[in-house]
Coordinates of C-alpha atoms and ligand atoms in Angstrom, one line a residue:
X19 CA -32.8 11.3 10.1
X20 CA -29.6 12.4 12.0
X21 CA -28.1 15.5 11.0
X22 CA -24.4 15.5 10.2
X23 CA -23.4 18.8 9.9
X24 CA -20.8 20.2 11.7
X25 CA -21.8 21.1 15.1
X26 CA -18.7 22.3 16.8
X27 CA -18.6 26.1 17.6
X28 CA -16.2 26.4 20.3
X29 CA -13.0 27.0 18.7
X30 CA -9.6 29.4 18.7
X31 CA -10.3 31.7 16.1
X32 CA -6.4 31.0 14.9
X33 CA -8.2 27.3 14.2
X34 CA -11.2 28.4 12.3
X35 CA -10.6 27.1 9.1
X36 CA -12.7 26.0 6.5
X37 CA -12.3 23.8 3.2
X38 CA -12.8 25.8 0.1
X39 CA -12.5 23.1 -2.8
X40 CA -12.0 19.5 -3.3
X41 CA -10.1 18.3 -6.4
X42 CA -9.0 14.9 -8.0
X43 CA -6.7 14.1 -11.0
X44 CA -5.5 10.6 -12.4
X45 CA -2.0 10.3 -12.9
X46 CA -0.9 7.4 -15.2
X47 CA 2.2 5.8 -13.4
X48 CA 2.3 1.8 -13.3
X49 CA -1.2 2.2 -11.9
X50 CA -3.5 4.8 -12.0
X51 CA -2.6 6.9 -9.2
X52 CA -6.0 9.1 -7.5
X53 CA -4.0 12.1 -6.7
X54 CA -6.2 15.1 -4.1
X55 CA -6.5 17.9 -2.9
X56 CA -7.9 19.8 -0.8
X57 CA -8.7 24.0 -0.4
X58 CA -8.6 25.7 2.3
X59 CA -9.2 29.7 3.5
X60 CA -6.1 29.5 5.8
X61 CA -3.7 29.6 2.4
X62 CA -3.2 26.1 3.1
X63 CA -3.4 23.1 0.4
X64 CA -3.6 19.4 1.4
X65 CA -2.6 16.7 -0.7
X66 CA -3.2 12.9 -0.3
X67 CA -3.9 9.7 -2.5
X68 CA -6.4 7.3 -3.0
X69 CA -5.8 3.5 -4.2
X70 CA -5.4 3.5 -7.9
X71 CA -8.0 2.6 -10.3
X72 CA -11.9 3.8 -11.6
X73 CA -14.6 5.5 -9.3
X74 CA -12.8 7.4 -7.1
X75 CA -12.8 11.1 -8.7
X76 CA -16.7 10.7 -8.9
X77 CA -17.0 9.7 -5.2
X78 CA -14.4 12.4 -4.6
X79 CA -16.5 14.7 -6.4
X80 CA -19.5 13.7 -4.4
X81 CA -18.3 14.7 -1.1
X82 CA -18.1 18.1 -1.9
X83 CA -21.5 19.1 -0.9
X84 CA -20.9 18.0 2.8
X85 CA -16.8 19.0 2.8
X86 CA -16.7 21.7 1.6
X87 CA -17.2 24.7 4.5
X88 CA -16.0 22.4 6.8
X89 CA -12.8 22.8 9.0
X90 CA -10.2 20.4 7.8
X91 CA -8.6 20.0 11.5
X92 CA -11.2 17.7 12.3
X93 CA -9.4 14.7 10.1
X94 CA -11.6 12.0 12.0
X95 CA -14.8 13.9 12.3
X96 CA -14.8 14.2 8.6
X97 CA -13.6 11.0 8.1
X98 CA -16.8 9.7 10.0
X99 CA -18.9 12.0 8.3
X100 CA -17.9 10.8 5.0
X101 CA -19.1 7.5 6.4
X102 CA -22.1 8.2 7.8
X103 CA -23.4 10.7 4.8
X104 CA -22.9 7.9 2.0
X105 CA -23.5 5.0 4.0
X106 CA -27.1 4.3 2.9
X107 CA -25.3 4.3 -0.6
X108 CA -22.7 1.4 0.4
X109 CA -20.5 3.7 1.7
X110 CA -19.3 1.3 4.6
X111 CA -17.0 -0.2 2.6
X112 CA -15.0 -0.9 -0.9
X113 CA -14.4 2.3 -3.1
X114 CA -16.6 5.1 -1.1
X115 CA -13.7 4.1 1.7
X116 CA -10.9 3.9 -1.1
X117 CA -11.6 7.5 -1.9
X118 CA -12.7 8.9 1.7
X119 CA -9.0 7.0 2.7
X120 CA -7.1 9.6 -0.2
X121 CA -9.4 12.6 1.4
X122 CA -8.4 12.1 5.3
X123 CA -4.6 11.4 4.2
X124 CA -5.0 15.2 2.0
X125 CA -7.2 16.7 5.4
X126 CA -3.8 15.3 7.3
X127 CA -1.5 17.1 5.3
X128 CA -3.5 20.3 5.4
X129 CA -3.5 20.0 9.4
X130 CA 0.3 19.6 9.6
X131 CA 0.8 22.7 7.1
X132 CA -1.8 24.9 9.6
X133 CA -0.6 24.0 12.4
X134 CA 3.4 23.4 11.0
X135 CA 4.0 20.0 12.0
X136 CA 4.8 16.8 10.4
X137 CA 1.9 14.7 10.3
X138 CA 3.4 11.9 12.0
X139 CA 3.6 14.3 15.2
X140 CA -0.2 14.6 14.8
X141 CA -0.3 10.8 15.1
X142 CA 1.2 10.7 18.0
X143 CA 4.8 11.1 17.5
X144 CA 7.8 9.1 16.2
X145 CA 9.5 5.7 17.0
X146 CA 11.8 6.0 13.8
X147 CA 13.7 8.4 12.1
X148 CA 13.6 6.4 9.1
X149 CA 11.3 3.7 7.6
X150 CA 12.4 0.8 5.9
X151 CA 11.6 -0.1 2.5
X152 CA 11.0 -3.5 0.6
X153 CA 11.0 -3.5 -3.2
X154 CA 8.6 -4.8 -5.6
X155 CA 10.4 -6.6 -8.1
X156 CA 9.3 -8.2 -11.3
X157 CA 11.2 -10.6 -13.3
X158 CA 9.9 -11.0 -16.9
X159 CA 11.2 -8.2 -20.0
X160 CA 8.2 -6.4 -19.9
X161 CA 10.2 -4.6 -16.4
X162 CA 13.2 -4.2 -18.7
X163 CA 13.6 -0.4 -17.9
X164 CA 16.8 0.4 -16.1
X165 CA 20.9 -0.5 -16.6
X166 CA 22.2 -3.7 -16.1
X167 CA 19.3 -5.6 -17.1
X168 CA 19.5 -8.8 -18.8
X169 CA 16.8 -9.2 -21.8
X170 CA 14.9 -12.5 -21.5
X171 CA 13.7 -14.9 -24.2
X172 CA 10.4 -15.1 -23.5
X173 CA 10.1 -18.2 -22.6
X174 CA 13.2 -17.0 -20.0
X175 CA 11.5 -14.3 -18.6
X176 CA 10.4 -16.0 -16.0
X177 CA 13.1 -18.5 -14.9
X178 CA 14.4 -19.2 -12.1
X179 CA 17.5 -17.4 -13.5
X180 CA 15.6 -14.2 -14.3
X181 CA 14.3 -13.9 -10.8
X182 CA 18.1 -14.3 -9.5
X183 CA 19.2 -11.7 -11.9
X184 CA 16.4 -9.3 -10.9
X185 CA 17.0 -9.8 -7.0
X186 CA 21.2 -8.9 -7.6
X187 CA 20.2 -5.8 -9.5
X188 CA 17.9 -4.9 -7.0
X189 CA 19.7 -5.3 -3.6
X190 CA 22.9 -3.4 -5.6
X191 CA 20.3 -0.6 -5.4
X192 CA 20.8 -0.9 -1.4
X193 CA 17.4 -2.5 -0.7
X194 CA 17.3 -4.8 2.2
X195 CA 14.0 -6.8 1.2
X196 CA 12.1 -7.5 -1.6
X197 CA 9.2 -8.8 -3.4
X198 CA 8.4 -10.4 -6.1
X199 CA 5.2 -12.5 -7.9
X200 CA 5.2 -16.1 -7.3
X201 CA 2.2 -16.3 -9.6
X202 CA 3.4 -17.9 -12.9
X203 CA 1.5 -18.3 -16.3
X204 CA 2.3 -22.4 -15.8
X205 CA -0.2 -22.1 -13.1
X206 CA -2.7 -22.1 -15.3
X207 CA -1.8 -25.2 -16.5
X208 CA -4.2 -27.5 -16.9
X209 CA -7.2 -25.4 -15.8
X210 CA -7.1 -21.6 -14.8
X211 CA -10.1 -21.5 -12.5
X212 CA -10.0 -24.5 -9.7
X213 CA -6.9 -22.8 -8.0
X214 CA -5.4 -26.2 -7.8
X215 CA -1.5 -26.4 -8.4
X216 CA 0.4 -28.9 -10.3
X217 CA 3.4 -30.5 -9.2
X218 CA 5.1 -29.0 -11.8
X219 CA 4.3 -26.0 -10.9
X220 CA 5.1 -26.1 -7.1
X221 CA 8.1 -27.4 -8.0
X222 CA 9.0 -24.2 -11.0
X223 CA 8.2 -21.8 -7.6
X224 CA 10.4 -23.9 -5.1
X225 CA 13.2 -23.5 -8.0
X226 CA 12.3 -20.0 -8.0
X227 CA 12.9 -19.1 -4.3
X228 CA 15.7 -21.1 -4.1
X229 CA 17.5 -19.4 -6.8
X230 CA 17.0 -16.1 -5.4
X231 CA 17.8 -17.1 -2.2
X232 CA 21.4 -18.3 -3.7
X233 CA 21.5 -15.5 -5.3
X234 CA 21.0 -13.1 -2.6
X235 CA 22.0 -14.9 0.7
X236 CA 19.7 -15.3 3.8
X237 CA 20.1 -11.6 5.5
X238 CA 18.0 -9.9 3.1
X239 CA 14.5 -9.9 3.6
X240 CA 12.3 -12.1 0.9
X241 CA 8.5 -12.1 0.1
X242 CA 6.2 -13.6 -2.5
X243 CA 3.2 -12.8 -3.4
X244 CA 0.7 -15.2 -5.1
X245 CA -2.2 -12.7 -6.0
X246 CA -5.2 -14.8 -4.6
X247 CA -5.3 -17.5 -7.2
X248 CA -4.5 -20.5 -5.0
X249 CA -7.2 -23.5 -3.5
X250 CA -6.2 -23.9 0.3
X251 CA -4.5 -26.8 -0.4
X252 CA -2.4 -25.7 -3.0
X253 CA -1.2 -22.7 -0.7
X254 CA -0.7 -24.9 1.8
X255 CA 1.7 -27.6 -0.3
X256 CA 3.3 -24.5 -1.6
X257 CA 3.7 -22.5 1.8
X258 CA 5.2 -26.0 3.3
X259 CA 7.8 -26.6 0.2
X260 CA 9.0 -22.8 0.6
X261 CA 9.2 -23.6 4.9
X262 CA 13.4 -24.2 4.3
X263 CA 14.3 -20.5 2.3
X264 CA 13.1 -18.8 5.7
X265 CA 10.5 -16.4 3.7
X266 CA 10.0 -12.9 5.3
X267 CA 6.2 -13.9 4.0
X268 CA 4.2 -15.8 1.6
X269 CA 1.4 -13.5 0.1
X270 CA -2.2 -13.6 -0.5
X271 CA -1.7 -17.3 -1.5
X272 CA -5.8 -18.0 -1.2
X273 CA -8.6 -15.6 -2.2
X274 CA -9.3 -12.8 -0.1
X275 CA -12.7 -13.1 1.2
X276 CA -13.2 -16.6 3.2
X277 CA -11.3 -15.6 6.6
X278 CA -11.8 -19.2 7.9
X279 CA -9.5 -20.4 4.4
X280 CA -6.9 -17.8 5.1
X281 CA -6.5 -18.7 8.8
X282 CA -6.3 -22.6 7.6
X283 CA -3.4 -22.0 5.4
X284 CA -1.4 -19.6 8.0
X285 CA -2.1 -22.0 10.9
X286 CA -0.4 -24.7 8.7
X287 CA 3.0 -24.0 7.9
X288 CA 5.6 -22.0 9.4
X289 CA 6.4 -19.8 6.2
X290 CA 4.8 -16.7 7.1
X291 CA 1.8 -15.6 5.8
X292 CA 0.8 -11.8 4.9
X293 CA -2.3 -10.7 3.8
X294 CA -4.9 -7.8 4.3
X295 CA -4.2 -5.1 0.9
X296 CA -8.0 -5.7 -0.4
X297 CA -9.5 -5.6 2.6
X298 CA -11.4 -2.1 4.3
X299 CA -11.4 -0.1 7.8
X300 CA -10.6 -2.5 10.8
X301 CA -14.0 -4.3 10.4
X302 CA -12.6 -6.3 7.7
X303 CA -9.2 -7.3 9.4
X304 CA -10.2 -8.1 13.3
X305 CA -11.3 -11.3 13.2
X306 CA -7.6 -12.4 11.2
X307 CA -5.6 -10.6 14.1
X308 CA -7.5 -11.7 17.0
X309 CA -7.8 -15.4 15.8
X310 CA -3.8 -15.0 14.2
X311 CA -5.4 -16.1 10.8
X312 CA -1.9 -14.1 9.8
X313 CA 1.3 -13.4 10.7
X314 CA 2.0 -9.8 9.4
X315 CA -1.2 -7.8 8.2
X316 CA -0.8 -5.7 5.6
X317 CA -3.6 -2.9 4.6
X318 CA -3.3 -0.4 2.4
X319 CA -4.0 3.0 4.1
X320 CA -4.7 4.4 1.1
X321 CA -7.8 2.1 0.5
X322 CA -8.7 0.6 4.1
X323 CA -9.4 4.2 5.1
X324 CA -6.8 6.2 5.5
X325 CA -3.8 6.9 8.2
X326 CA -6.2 6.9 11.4
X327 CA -7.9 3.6 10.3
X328 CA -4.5 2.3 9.3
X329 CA -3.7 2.8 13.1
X330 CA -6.8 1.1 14.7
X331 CA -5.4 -2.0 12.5
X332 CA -2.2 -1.6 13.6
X333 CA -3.4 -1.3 17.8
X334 CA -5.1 -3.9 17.4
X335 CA -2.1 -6.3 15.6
X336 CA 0.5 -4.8 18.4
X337 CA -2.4 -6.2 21.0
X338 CA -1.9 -9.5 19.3
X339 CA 2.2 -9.2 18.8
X340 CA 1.5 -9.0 15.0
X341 CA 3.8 -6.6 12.8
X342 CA 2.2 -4.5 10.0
X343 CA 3.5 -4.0 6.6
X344 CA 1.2 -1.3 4.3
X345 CA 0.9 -2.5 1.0
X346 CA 1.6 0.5 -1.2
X347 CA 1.2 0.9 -4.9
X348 CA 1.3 4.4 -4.6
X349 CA 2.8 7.8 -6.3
X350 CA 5.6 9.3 -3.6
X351 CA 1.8 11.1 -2.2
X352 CA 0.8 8.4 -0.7
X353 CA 4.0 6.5 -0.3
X354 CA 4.7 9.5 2.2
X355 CA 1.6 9.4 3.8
X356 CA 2.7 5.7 4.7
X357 CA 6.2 6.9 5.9
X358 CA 4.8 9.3 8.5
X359 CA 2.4 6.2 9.4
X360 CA 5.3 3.8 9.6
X361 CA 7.4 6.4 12.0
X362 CA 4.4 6.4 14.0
X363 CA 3.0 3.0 15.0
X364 CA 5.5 0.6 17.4
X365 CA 4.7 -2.5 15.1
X366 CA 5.9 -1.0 11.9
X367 CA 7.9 -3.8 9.8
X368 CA 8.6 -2.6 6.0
X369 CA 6.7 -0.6 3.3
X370 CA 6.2 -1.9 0.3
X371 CA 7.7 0.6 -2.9
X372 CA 6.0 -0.6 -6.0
X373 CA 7.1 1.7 -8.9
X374 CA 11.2 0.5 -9.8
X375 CA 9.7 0.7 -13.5
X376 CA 8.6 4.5 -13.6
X377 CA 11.6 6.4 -13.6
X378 CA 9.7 9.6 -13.3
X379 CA 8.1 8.2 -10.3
X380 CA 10.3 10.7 -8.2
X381 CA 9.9 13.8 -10.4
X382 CA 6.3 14.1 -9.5
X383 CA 7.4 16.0 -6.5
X384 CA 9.6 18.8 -6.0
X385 CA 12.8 17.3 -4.7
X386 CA 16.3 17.5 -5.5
X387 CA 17.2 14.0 -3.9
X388 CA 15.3 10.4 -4.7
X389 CA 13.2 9.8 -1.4
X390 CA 14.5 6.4 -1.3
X391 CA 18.3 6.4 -0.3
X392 CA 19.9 2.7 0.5
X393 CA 16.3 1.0 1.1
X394 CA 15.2 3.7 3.9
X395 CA 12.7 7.0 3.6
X396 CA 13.6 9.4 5.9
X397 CA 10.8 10.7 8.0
X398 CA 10.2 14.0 7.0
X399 CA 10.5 17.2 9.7
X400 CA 8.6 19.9 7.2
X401 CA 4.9 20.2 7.8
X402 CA 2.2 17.9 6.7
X403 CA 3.0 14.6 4.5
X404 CA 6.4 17.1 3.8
X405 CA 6.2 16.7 0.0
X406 CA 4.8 18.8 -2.8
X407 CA 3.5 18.0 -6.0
X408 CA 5.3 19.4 -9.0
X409 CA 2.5 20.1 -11.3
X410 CA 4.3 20.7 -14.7
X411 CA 4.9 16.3 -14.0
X412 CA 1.4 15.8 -12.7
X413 CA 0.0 17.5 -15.7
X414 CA 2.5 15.8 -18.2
X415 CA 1.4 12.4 -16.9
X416 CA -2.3 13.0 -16.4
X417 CA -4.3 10.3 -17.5
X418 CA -5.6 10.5 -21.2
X419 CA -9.1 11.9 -21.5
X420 CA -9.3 13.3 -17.8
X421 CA -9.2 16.8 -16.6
X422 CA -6.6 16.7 -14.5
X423 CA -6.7 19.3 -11.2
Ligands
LIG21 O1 1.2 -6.7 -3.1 C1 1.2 -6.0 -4.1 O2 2.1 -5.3 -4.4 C2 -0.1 -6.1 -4.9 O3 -0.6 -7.4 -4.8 C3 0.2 -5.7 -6.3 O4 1.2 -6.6 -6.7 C4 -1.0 -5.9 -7.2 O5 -0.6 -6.4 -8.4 C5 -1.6 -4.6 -7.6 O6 -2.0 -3.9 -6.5 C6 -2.7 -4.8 -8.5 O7 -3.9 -5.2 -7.8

C-alpha cells in the first residue's frame, strides 16, 4: 500500500505552513450552499465552496485526518491526495470530488492570503480585468421578488409574455446575457418519462424564444437550458426550430451520461449546444471536446474538482477552439472563485450568476458595493479569492438543524 503522507521537506521556513482545522457549514440560499474553511498556523484562513446539496460536510469532515498538519501551499498535492486516500471508497468521482473541489478552491484562497496575491496570479496571471456575467432568469411568480415585476396568473407564469417581461427587467439591470429554463410543465404532457416532445410543446418553446428575442433584440446574449429531460430527437427537432433566434446555447437538452447522444444532437443543428455542469474532473469531459460532442463546455469548478481541474478542462477546450462557460449556482464564495478562474484562462466566455431571487445573496460578504456592477465582476487585486465571509449573515442563514462553522 502506497503511503501518502506528505513527503516534502525542503522548504523556506517563511513557507512552512501547516493546516490546523477543517470546517463546513450549510448556508440556505436558493440552494444549499457547502461553505469551507480552512485553518492554518500562519494566521491565515481559507475559504472556498462546494456544489450545493447533501454529503459534502461528512466527506469534508473525513479529510481531516490526512489535511490536517499538512501545508496548504501545495493546492494540487492535496488535491491529489484527497483522491488517492478515498479512492478505494469511490472517491474518483461524484460527491468525494464535489467536496475535495470546495477544499482546493479554500487551500487557494489560503495560498493567496500567505503569500498576498490574488489567486488568479497563482493561476497563472490575468487576461481580463473583468469577467462577464450571464443571468439566470426564471419566469413563473414563484421568482416574484424584486420591483417592477409583473404577477402572473398561474396559468400565465409561464407565457411566452412572462418570459419577455422577465428578460426587459433583467437586461435593465445591465446584464448582457441571460438564461432562462426552456423546460415547461406541458412537457410532460402526455407522458413524463419517454423524453419525447409534443408538437405542442416545441412549438410553446419556439413562441418562447421568439418573444424574448422581440423583446430584447439580437445583441444580447440568450441561453436555454432544458435540464436533461429530452430524447435525442426531441432535442434535436427543438435545437433545429430554435436555429433562426441565433441562441448563445441550447442546454443540457438530452441526459447527461450517454456521450455518443450528446454529440448526436450537437452535430445536428447549428444552435449551439452547452453542456458539462454534472459531469467530474477532466476524465468525464475529454472525449466531448476532442470529438466536439459540444460547442461551449460548461463545468462547474465547484463540483468537477475545483479551479486547477477547471483549467485542465479548459486547456484542453482552447486545444479544440471551444470556449468555456462555468456553470455556477454558487454563494459570492464560489462565484469568486470562478471570477479569478475566468480572468485566468484565454477561452473564458460568460459565468453564469444564479441567485437574482436572494436579495441577501451579497450581504454574505463584507462589501460595501454589489459584486455585480452592469453584468461584469471585477477581478479582484486583494489576496486570495479577495472576499470575506460576514459571519453574523452566514450564521443568520445557516441551514436549519446544522451546526454551522
Ligand atoms: O444551468 C443551471 O443553472 C442549472 O442547470 C440549474 O438551473 C439547476 O437547476 C440547478 O443546478 C439544480 O440542479
Amino acid at each position: 500500500m502506497k503511503d501518502f503522507s506528505n513527503q516534502i521537506t525542503n522548504r523556506a521556513e517563511s513557507r512552512d505552513v501547516e493546516i490546523t482545522d477543517i470546517k463546513s457549514c450549510v448556508v440556505e440560499g436558493n440552494f444549499e450552499w457547502n461553505l469551507i474553511k480552512i485553518e492554518t498556523d500562519a494566521g491565515v484562513t481559507g475559504i472556498g465552496e462546494s456544489y450545493r446539496g447533501g454529503g459534502v460536510p461528512e466527506l469534508v469532515e473525513y479529510t481531516k485526518r490526512f489535511l490536517i498538519g499538512e501545508n496548504p501551499l501545495d493546492v494540487q498535492r492535496l488535491y491529489r491526495r484527497i483522491i488517492q486516500e478515498m479512492s478505494g471508497h469511490g472517491g474518483t468521482t461524484g460527491k468525494v470530488i464535489t467536496a475535495a473541489s470546495g477544499i482546493e478552491i479554500a487551500l487557494w484562497d489560503a495560498a493567496g492570503k500567505i503569500l498576498d496575491v490574488p489567486v488568479y496570479q497563482l493561476l497563472g496571471g490575468k487576461l481580463r480585468d473583468e469577467v462577464r456575467i450571464y443571468c439566470d432568469c426564471h419566469a413563473g411568480e414563484a421568482y416574484a421578488v424584486d420591483d417592477g415585476y409583473t404577477e402572473y396568473a398561474e396559468a400565465d407564469a409561464y407565457s411566452p409574455q412572462a418570459y419577455a417581461d422577465e428578460a426587459r427587467r433583467v437586461v435593465d439591470m445591465g446584464f448582457t446575457a441571460l438564461k432562462f429554463d426552456l423546460d415547461v410543465e406541458m412537457d410532460n404532457d402526455p407522458d413524463p418519462y419517454n423524453g419525447r416532445l409534443s408538437n405542442a410543446a416545441i412549438e410553446h418553446k419556439r413562441q418562447i424564444v421568439e418573444a424574448v428575442r422581440e423583446e430584447i433584440g439580437y445583441e444580447i446574449d440568450l441561453a436555454f437550458d432544458c435540464h436533461w429531460d429530452y430524447s435525442v430527437e426531441s432535442a434535436k427537432r427543438l435545437a433545429y426550430e430554435l436555429e433562426e433566434y441565433n441562441l448563445m446555447w441550447l442546454e443540457d437538452a438530452v441526459p447527461p451520461e450517454n456521450m455518443e447522444a450528446q454529440k448526436e444532437v450537437t452535430k445536428a443543428t447549428r444552435t449551439p449546444v452547452a453542456t458539462g455542469e454534472n459531469r467530474f474532473r477532466v476524465f468525464e469531459l475529454s472525449d466531448l471536446i476532442y470529438d466536439h460532442g459540444v460547442d461551449i463546455v460548461t463545468p462547474d469548478p465547484t463540483t468537477v474538482g475545483g479551479l486547477g481541474e477547471t483549467m485542465r478542462i479548459a486547456d484542453r477546450a482552447e486545444e479544440n477552439y471551444i470556449p468555456i462557460s462555468p456553470h455556477n449556482v454558487c454563494s459570492p464564495v464560489g462565484t469568486m472563485a470562478c471570477v479569478h478562474l475566468g480572468a485566468a484562462i484565454p477561452n473564458f466566455d460568460v459565468l453564469e450568476y444564479h441567485a437574482l431571487e436572494v436579495d441577501w445573496w451579497d450581504d454574505l460578504i463584507q462589501r460595501e458595493e454589489p459584486l455585480i456592477q452592469d453584468g461584469y465582476i471585477e477581478v479582484p487585486e486583494t489576496p486570495g479569492i479577495g472576499v470575506e465571509l460576514d459571519e453574523d449573515v452566514v450564521e443568520e442563514h445557516t441551514l436549519e438543524g446544522t451546526s454551522g462553522f
